[in-house]
PDB file of C-alpha atoms in Angstrom:
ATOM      1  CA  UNK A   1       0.000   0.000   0.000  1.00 69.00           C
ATOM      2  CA  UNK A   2       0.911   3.725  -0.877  1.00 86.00           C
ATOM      3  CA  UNK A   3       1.930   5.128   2.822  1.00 91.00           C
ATOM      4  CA  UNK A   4       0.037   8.614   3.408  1.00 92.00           C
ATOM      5  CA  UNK A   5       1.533  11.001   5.842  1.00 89.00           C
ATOM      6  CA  UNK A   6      -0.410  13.015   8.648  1.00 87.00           C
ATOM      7  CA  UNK A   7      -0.139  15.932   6.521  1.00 76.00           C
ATOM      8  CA  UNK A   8      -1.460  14.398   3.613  1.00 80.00           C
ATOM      9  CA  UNK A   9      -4.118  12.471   5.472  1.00 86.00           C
ATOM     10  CA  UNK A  10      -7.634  14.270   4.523  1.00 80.00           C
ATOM     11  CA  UNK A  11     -11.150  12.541   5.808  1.00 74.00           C
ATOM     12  CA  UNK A  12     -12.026  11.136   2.369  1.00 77.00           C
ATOM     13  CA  UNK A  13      -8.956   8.895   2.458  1.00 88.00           C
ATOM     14  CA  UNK A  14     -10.674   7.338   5.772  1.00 91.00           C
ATOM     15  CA  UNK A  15     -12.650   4.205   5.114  1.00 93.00           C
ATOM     16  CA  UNK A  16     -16.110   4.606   6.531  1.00 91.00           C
ATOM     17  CA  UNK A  17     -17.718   2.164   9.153  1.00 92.00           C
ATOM     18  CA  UNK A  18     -19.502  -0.162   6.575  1.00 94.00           C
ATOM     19  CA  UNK A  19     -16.545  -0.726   4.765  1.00 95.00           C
ATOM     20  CA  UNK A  20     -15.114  -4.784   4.040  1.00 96.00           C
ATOM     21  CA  UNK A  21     -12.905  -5.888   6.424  1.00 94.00           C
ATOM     22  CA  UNK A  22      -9.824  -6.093   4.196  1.00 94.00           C
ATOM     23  CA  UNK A  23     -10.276  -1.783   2.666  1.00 95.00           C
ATOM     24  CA  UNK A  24      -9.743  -1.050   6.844  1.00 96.00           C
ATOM     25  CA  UNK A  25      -6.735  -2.897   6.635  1.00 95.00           C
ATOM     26  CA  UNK A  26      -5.650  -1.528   3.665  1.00 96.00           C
ATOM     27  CA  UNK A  27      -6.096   1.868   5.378  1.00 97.00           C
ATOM     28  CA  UNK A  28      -3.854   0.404   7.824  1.00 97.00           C
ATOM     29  CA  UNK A  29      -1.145  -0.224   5.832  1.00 96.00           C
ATOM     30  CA  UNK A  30      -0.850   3.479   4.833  1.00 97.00           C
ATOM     31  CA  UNK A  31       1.065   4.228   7.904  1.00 97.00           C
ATOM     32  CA  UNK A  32       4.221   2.345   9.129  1.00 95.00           C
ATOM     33  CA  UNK A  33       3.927   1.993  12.499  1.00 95.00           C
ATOM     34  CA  UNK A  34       7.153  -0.355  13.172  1.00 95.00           C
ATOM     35  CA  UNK A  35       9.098   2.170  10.889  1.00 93.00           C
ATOM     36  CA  UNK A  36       8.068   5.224  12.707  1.00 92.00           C
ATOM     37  CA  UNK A  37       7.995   3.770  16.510  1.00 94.00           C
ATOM     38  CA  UNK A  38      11.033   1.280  15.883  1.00 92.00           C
ATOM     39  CA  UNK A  39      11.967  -0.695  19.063  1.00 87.00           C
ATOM     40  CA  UNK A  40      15.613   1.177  19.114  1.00 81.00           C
ATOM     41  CA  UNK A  41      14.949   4.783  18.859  1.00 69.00           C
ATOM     42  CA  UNK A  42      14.735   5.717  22.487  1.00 73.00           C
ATOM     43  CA  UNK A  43      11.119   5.992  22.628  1.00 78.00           C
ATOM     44  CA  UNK A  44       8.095   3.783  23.177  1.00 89.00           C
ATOM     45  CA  UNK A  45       8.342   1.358  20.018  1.00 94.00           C
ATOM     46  CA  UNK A  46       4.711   0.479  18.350  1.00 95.00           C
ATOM     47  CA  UNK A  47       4.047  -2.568  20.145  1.00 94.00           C
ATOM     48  CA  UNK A  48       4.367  -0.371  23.432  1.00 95.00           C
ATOM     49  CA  UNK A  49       1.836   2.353  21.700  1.00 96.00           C
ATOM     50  CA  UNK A  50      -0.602  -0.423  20.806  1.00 95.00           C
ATOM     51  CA  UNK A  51      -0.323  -2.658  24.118  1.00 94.00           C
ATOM     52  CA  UNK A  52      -0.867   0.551  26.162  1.00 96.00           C
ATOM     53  CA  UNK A  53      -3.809   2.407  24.015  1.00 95.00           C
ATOM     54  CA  UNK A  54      -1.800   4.828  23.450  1.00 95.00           C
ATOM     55  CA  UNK A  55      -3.649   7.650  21.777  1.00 95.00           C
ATOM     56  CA  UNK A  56      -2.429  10.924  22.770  1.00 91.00           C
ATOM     57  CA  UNK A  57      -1.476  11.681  18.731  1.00 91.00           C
ATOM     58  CA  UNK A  58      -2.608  10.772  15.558  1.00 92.00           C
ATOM     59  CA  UNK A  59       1.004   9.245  14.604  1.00 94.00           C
ATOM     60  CA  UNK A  60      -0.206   6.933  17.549  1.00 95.00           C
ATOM     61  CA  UNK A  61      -3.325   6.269  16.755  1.00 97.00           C
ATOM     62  CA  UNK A  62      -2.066   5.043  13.742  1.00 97.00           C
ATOM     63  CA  UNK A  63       0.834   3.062  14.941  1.00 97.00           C
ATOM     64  CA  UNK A  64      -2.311   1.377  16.943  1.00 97.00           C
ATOM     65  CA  UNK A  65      -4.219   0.723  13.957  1.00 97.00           C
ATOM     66  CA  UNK A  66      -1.139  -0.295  12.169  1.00 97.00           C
ATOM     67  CA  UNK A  67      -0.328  -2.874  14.791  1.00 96.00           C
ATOM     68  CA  UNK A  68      -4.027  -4.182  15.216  1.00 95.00           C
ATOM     69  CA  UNK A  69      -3.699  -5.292  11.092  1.00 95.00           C
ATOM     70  CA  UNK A  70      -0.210  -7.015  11.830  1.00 93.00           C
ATOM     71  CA  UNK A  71      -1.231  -8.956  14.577  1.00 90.00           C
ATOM     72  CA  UNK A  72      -4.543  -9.844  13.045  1.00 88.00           C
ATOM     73  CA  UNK A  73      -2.369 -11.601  10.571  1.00 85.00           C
ATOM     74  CA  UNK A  74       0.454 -12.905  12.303  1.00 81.00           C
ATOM     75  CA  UNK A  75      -0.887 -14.140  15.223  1.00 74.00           C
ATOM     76  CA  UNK A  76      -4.463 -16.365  16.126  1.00 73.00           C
ATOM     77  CA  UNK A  77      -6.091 -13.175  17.805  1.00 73.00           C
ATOM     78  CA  UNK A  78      -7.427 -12.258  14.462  1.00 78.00           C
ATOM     79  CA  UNK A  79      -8.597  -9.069  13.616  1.00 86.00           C
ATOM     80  CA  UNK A  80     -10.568  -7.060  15.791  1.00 91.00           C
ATOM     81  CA  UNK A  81     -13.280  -5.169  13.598  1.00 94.00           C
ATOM     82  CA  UNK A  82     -15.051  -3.703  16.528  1.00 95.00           C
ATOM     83  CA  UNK A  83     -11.387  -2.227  18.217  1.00 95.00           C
ATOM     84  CA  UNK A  84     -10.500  -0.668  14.410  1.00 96.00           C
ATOM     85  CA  UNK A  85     -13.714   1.283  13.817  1.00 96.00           C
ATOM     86  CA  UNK A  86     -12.751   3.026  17.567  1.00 96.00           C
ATOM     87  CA  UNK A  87      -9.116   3.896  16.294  1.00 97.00           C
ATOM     88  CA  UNK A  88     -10.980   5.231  12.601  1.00 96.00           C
ATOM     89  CA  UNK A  89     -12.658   7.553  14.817  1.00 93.00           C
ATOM     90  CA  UNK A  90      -9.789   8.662  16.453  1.00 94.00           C
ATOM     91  CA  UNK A  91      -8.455   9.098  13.278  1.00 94.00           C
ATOM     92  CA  UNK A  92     -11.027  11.301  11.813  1.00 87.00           C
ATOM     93  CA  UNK A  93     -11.161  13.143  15.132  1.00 83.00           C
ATOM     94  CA  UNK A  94      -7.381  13.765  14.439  1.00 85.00           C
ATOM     95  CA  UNK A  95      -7.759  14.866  10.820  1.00 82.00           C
ATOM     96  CA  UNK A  96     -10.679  17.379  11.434  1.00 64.00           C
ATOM     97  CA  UNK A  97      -9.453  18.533  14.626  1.00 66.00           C
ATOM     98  CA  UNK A  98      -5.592  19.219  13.209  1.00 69.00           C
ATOM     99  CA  UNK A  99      -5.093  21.229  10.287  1.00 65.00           C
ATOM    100  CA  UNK A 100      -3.959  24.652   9.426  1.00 80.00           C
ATOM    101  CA  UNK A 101      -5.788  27.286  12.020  1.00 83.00           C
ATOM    102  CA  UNK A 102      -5.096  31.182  13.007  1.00 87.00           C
ATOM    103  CA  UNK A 103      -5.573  31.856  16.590  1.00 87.00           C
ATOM    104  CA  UNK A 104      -8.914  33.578  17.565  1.00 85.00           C
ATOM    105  CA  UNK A 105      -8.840  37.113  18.549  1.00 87.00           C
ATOM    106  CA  UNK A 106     -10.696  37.876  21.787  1.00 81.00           C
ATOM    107  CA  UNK A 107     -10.731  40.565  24.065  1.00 78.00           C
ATOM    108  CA  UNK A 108      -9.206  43.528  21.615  1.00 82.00           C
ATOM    109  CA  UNK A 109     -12.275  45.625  21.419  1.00 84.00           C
ATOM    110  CA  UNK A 110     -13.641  43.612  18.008  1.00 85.00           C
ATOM    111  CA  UNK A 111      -9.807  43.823  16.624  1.00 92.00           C
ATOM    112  CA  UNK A 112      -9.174  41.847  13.845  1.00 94.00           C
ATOM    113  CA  UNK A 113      -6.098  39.679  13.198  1.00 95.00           C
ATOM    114  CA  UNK A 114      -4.914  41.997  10.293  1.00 95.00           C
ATOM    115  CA  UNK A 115      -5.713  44.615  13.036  1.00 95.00           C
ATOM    116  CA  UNK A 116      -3.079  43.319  15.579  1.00 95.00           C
ATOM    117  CA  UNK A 117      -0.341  42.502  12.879  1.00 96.00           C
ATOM    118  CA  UNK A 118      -0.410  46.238  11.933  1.00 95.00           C
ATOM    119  CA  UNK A 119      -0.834  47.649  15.318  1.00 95.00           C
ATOM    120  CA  UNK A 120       2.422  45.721  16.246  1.00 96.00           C
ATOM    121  CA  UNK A 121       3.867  47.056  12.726  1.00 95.00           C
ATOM    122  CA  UNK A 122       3.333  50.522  13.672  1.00 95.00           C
ATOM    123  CA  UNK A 123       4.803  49.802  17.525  1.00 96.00           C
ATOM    124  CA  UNK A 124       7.885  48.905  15.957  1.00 95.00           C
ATOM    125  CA  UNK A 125       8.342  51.820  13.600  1.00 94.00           C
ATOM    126  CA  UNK A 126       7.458  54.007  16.170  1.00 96.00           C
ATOM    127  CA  UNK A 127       9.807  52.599  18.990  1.00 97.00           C
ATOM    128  CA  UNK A 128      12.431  52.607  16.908  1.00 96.00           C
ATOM    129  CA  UNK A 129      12.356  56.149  15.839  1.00 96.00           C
ATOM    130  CA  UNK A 130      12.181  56.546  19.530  1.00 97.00           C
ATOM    131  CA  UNK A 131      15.542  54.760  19.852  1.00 97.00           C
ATOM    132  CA  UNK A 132      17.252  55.757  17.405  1.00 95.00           C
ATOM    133  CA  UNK A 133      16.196  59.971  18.618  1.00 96.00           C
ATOM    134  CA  UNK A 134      17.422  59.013  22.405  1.00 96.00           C
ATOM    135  CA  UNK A 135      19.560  56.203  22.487  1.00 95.00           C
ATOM    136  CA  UNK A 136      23.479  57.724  22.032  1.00 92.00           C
ATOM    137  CA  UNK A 137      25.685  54.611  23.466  1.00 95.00           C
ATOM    138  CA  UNK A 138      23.290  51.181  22.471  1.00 94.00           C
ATOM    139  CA  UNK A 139      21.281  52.295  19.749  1.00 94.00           C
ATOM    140  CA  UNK A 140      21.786  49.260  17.706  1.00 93.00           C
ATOM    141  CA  UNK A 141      21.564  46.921  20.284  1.00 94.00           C
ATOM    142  CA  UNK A 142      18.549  48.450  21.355  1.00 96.00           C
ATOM    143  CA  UNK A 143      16.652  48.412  17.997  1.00 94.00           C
ATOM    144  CA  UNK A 144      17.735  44.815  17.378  1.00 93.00           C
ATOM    145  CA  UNK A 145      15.595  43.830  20.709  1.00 95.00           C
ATOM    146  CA  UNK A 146      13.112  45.488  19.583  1.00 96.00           C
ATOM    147  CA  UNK A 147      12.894  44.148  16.339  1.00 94.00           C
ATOM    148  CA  UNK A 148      13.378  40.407  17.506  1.00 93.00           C
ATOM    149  CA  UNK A 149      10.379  41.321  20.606  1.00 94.00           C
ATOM    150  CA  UNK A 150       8.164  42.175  17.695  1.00 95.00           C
ATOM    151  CA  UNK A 151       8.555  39.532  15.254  1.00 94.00           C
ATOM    152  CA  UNK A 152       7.709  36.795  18.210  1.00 92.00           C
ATOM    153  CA  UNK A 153       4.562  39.004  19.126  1.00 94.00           C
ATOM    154  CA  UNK A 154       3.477  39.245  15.662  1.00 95.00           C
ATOM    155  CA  UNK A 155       4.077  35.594  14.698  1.00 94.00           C
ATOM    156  CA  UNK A 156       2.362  34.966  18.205  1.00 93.00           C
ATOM    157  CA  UNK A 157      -0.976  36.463  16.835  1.00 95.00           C
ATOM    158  CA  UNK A 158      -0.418  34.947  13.315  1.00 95.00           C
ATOM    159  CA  UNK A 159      -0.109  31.277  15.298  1.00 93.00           C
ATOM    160  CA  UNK A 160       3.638  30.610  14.857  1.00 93.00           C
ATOM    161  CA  UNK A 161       4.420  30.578  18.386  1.00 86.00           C
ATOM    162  CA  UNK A 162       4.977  28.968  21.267  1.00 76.00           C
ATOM    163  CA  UNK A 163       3.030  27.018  23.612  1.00 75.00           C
ATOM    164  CA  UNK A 164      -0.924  26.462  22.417  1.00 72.00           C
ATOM    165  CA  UNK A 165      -0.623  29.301  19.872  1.00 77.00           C
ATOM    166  CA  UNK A 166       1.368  27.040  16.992  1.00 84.00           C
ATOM    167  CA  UNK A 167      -0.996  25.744  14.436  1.00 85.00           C
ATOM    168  CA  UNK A 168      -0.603  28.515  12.154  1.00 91.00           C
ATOM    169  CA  UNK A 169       2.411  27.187  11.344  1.00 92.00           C
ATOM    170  CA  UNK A 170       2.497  26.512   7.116  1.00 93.00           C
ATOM    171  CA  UNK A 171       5.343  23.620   7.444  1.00 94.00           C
ATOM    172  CA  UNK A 172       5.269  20.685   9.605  1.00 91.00           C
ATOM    173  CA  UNK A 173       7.974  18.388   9.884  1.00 92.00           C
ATOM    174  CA  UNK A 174       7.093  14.936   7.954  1.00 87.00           C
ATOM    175  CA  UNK A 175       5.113  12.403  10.235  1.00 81.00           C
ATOM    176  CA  UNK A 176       5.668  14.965  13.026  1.00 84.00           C
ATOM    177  CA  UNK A 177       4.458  12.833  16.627  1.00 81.00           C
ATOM    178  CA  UNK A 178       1.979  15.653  18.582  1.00 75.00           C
ATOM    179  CA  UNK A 179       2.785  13.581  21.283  1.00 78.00           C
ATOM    180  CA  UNK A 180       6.314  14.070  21.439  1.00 84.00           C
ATOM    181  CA  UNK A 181       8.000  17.530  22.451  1.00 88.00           C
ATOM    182  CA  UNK A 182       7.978  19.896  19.102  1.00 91.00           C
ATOM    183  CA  UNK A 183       8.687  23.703  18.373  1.00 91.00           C
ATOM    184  CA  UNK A 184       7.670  26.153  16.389  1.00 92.00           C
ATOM    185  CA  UNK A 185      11.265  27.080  14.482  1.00 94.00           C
ATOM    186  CA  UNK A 186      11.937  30.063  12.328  1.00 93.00           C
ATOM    187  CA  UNK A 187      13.460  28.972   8.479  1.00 94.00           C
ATOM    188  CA  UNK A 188      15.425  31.334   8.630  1.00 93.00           C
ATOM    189  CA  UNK A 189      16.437  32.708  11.989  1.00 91.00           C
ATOM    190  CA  UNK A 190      15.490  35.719  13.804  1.00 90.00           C
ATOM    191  CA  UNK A 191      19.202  37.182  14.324  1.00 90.00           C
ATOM    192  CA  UNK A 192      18.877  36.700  10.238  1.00 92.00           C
ATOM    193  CA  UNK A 193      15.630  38.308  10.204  1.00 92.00           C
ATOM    194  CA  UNK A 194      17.375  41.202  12.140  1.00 91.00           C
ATOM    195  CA  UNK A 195      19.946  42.002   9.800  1.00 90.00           C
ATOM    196  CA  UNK A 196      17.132  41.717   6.617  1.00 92.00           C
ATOM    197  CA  UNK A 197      15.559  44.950   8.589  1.00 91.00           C
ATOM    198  CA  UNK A 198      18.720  46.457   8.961  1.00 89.00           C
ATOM    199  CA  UNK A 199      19.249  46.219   5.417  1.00 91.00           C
ATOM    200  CA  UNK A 200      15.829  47.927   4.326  1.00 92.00           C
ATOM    201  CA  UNK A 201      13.462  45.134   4.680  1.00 93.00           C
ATOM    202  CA  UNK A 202      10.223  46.401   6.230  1.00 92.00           C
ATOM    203  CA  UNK A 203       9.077  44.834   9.482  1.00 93.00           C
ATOM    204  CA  UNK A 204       5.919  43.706   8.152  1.00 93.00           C
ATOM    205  CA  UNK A 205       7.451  41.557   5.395  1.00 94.00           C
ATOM    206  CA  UNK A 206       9.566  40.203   8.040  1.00 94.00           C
ATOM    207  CA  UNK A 207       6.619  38.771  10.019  1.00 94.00           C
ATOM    208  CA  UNK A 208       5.309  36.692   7.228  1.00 96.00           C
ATOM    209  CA  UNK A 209       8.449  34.684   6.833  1.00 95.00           C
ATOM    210  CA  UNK A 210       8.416  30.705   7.551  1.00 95.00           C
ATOM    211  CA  UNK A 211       7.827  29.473  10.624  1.00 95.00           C
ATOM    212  CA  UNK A 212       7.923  25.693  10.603  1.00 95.00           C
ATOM    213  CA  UNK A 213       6.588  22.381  13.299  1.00 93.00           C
ATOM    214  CA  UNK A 214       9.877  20.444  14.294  1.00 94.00           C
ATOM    215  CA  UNK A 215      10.351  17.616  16.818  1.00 93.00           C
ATOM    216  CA  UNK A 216      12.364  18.573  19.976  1.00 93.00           C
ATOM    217  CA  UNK A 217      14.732  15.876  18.413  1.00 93.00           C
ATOM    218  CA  UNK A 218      15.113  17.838  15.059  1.00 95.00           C
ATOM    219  CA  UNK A 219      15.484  21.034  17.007  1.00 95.00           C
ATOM    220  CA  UNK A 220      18.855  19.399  18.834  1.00 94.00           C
ATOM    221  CA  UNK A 221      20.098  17.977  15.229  1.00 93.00           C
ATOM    222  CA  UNK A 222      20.042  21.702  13.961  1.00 94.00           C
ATOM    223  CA  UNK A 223      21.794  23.070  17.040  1.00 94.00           C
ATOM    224  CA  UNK A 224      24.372  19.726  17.366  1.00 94.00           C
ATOM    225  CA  UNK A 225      25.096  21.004  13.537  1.00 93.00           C
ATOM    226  CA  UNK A 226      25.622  24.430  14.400  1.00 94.00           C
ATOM    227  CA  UNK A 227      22.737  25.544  12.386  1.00 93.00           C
ATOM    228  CA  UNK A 228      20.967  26.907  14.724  1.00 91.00           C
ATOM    229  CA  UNK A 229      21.510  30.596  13.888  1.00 89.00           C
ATOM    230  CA  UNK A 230      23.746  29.907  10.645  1.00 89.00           C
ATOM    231  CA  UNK A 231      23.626  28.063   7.178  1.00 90.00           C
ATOM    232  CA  UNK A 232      20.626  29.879   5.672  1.00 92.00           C
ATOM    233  CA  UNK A 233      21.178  30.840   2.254  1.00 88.00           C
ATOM    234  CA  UNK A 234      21.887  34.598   2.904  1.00 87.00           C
ATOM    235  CA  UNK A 235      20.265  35.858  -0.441  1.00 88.00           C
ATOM    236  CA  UNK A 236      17.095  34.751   1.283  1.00 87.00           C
ATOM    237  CA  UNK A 237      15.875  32.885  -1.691  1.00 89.00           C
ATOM    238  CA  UNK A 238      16.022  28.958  -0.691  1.00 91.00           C
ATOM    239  CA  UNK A 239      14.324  29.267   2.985  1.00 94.00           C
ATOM    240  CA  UNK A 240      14.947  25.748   4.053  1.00 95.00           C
ATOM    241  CA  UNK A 241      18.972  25.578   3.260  1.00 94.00           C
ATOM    242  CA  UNK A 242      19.377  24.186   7.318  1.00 94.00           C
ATOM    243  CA  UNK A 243      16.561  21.816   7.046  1.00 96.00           C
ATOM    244  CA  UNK A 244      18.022  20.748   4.150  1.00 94.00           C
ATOM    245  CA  UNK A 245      21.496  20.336   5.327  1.00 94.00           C
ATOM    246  CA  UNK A 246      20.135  18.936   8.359  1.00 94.00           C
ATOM    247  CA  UNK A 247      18.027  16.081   6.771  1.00 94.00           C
ATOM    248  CA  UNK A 248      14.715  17.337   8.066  1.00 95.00           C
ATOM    249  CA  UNK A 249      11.954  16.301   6.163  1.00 94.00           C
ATOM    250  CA  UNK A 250       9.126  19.146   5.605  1.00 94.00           C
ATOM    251  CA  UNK A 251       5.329  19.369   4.278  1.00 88.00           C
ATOM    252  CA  UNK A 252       2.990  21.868   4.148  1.00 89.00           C
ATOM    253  CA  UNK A 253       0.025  21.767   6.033  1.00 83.00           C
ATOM    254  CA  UNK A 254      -2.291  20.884   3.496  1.00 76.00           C
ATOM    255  CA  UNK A 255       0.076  17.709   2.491  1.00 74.00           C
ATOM    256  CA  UNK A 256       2.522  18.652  -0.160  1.00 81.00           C
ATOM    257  CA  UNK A 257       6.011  17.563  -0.226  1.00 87.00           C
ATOM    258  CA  UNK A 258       8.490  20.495   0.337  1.00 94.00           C
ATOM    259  CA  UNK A 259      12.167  20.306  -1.239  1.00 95.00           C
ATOM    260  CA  UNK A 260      14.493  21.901   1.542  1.00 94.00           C
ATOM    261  CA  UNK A 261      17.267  22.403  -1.174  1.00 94.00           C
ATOM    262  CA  UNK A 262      14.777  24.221  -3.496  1.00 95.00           C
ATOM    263  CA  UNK A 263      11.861  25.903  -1.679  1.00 96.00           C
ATOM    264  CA  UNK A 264      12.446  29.523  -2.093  1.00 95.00           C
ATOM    265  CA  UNK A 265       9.969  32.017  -1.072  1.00 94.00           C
ATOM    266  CA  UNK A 266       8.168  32.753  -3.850  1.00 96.00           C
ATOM    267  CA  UNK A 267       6.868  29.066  -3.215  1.00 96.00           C
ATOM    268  CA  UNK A 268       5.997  30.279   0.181  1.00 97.00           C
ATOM    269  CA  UNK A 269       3.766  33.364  -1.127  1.00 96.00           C
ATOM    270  CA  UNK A 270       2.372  30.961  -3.606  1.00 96.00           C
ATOM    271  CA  UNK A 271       1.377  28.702  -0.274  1.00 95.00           C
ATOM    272  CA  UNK A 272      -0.006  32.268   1.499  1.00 95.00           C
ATOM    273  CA  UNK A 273      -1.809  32.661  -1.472  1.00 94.00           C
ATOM    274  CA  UNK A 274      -3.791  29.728  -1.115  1.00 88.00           C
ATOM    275  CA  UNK A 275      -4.754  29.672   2.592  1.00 89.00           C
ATOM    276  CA  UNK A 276      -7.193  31.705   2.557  1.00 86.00           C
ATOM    277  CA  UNK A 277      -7.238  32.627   6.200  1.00 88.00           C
ATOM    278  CA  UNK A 278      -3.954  33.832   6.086  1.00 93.00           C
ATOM    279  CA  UNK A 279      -4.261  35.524   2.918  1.00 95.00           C
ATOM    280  CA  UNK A 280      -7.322  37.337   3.459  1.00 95.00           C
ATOM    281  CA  UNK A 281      -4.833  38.594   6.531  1.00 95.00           C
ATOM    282  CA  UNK A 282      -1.242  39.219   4.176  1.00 96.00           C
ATOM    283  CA  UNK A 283      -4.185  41.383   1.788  1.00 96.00           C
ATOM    284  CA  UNK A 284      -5.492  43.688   4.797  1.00 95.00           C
ATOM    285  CA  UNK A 285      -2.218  44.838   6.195  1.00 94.00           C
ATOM    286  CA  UNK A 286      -0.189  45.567   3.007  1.00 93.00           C
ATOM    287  CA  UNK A 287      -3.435  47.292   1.833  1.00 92.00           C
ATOM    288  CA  UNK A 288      -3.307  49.349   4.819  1.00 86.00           C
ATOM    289  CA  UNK A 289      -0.070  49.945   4.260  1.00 84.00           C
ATOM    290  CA  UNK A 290      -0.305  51.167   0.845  1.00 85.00           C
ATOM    291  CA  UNK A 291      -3.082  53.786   1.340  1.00 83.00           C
ATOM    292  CA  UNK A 292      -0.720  54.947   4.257  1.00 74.00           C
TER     293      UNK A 292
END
């Protein structure tokens, strides 16, 4: 069977409850559990997942799906029907539950998310003029701050943060575990970001670069490679140069494959362009900013 990643995984591609036996297991096959929970890699291994009912992620769920088809063959327990249509639902639970989503806005007098993204916009120009008419030894320094304080509370709004606030995130690392410990990790890193503004590049452009979903474990393989703040190509072009160096595997969150060595970021407008949530947002601040 073709495997289908989380990412790719949409509700039509789940077999409904009246379907034959051997379609479910089929379905099951799409995800390799013993491949992505293998009994060396330090964490719980698939048998573990599926002994335990494990299902606090829909990599999980599916390494328990995945493991209910394998023993149904291998062993005399045969297949349990009744314990597969509980982990579909999971499954579709997972799928509707999980994609691409901007944080809601509450509690800003009927502010809009465009709304927030400019008001932080305009903070930034305006504390920086500040700076630079008042600062005389740290000037620099200062502004830098300020510019790195503003990008994390703009990509905080957009959903590229920290904590609860990360699932307006476009890139998600391959068959990324929910379960496990994961970050939300700027392509190209903020210090990088810094020096783009310093160079003439608008704030607000700045706070619709990539932010991308990576596993704690990827996170350490960037920093282990000293890529951490270095290795971006610094034309600004290809956005994923350290993913790509680093081996990690990306897709965007609607499921299509992303080439680390050739993503540049006209392919990441083009992905703007088509979430409409987000673009109905890029639309409202640059038009404000053009009848400025």
């Amino acid at each position: 069977m073709r495997e289908i990643s989380n990412q790719e995984l949409r509700l039509a591609d789940i077999p409904g409850d009246d379907a034959p036996d051997f379609e479910l297991q089929e379905f099951a096959l799409t995800f390799n559990g013993y491949a992505e929970f293998p009994d060396d890699s330090g964490r719980d291994s698939c048998a573990v997942i599926a002994n335990s009912k494990d299902h606090r992620s829909l990599s999980r769920v599916r390494a328990c799906l995945f493991f209910e088809q394998r023993r149904g063959r291998q062993s005399d327990i045969g297949w349990d029907r009744a314990e597969a249509l509980k982990l579909l639902a999971l499954i579709r639970k997972f799928v509707h539950e999980k994609r691409y989503r901007l944080p809601g806005v509450r509690g800003k007098k009927g502010a809009s998310t465009a709304d927030l993204v400019q008001e932080i916009n305009s903070l930034c120009e305006a504390n920086i003029a500040t700076i630079r008419r008042i600062s005389q030894f740290n000037a620099e320094r200062e502004i830098r701050d300020e510019i790195n304080r503003r990008l994390r509370a703009v990509h905080n709004v957009l959903g590229m943060a920290a904590g609860s606030r990360r699932f307006g995130c476009l890139y998600i690392e391959k068959n990324l575990d929910e379960a496990e410990p994961f970050i939300a990790e700027h392509a190209i890193p903020v210090s990088a970001l810094v020096k783009l503004f310093e160079r003439g590049m608008p704030f607000v452009d700045l706070a619709f670069f990539p932010v991308s979903l990576i596993s704690k474990i990827s996170d350490r393989r960037l920093a282990e490679a000293k890529l951490t703040k270095s290795g971006h190509d610094e034309s600004f072009k290809e956005v994923f140069r350290r993913y790509a160096i680093a081996e990690i595997a990306l897709e965007t969150y609607d499921g299509k494959p992303v080439d680390a060595e050739t993503w540049t970021m006209d392919d990441h407008l083009s992905l703007i362009r088509r979430t409409p949530a987000l673009n109905e947002v890029y639309d409202a601040v640059f038009r404000r900013i053009a009848s400025n």
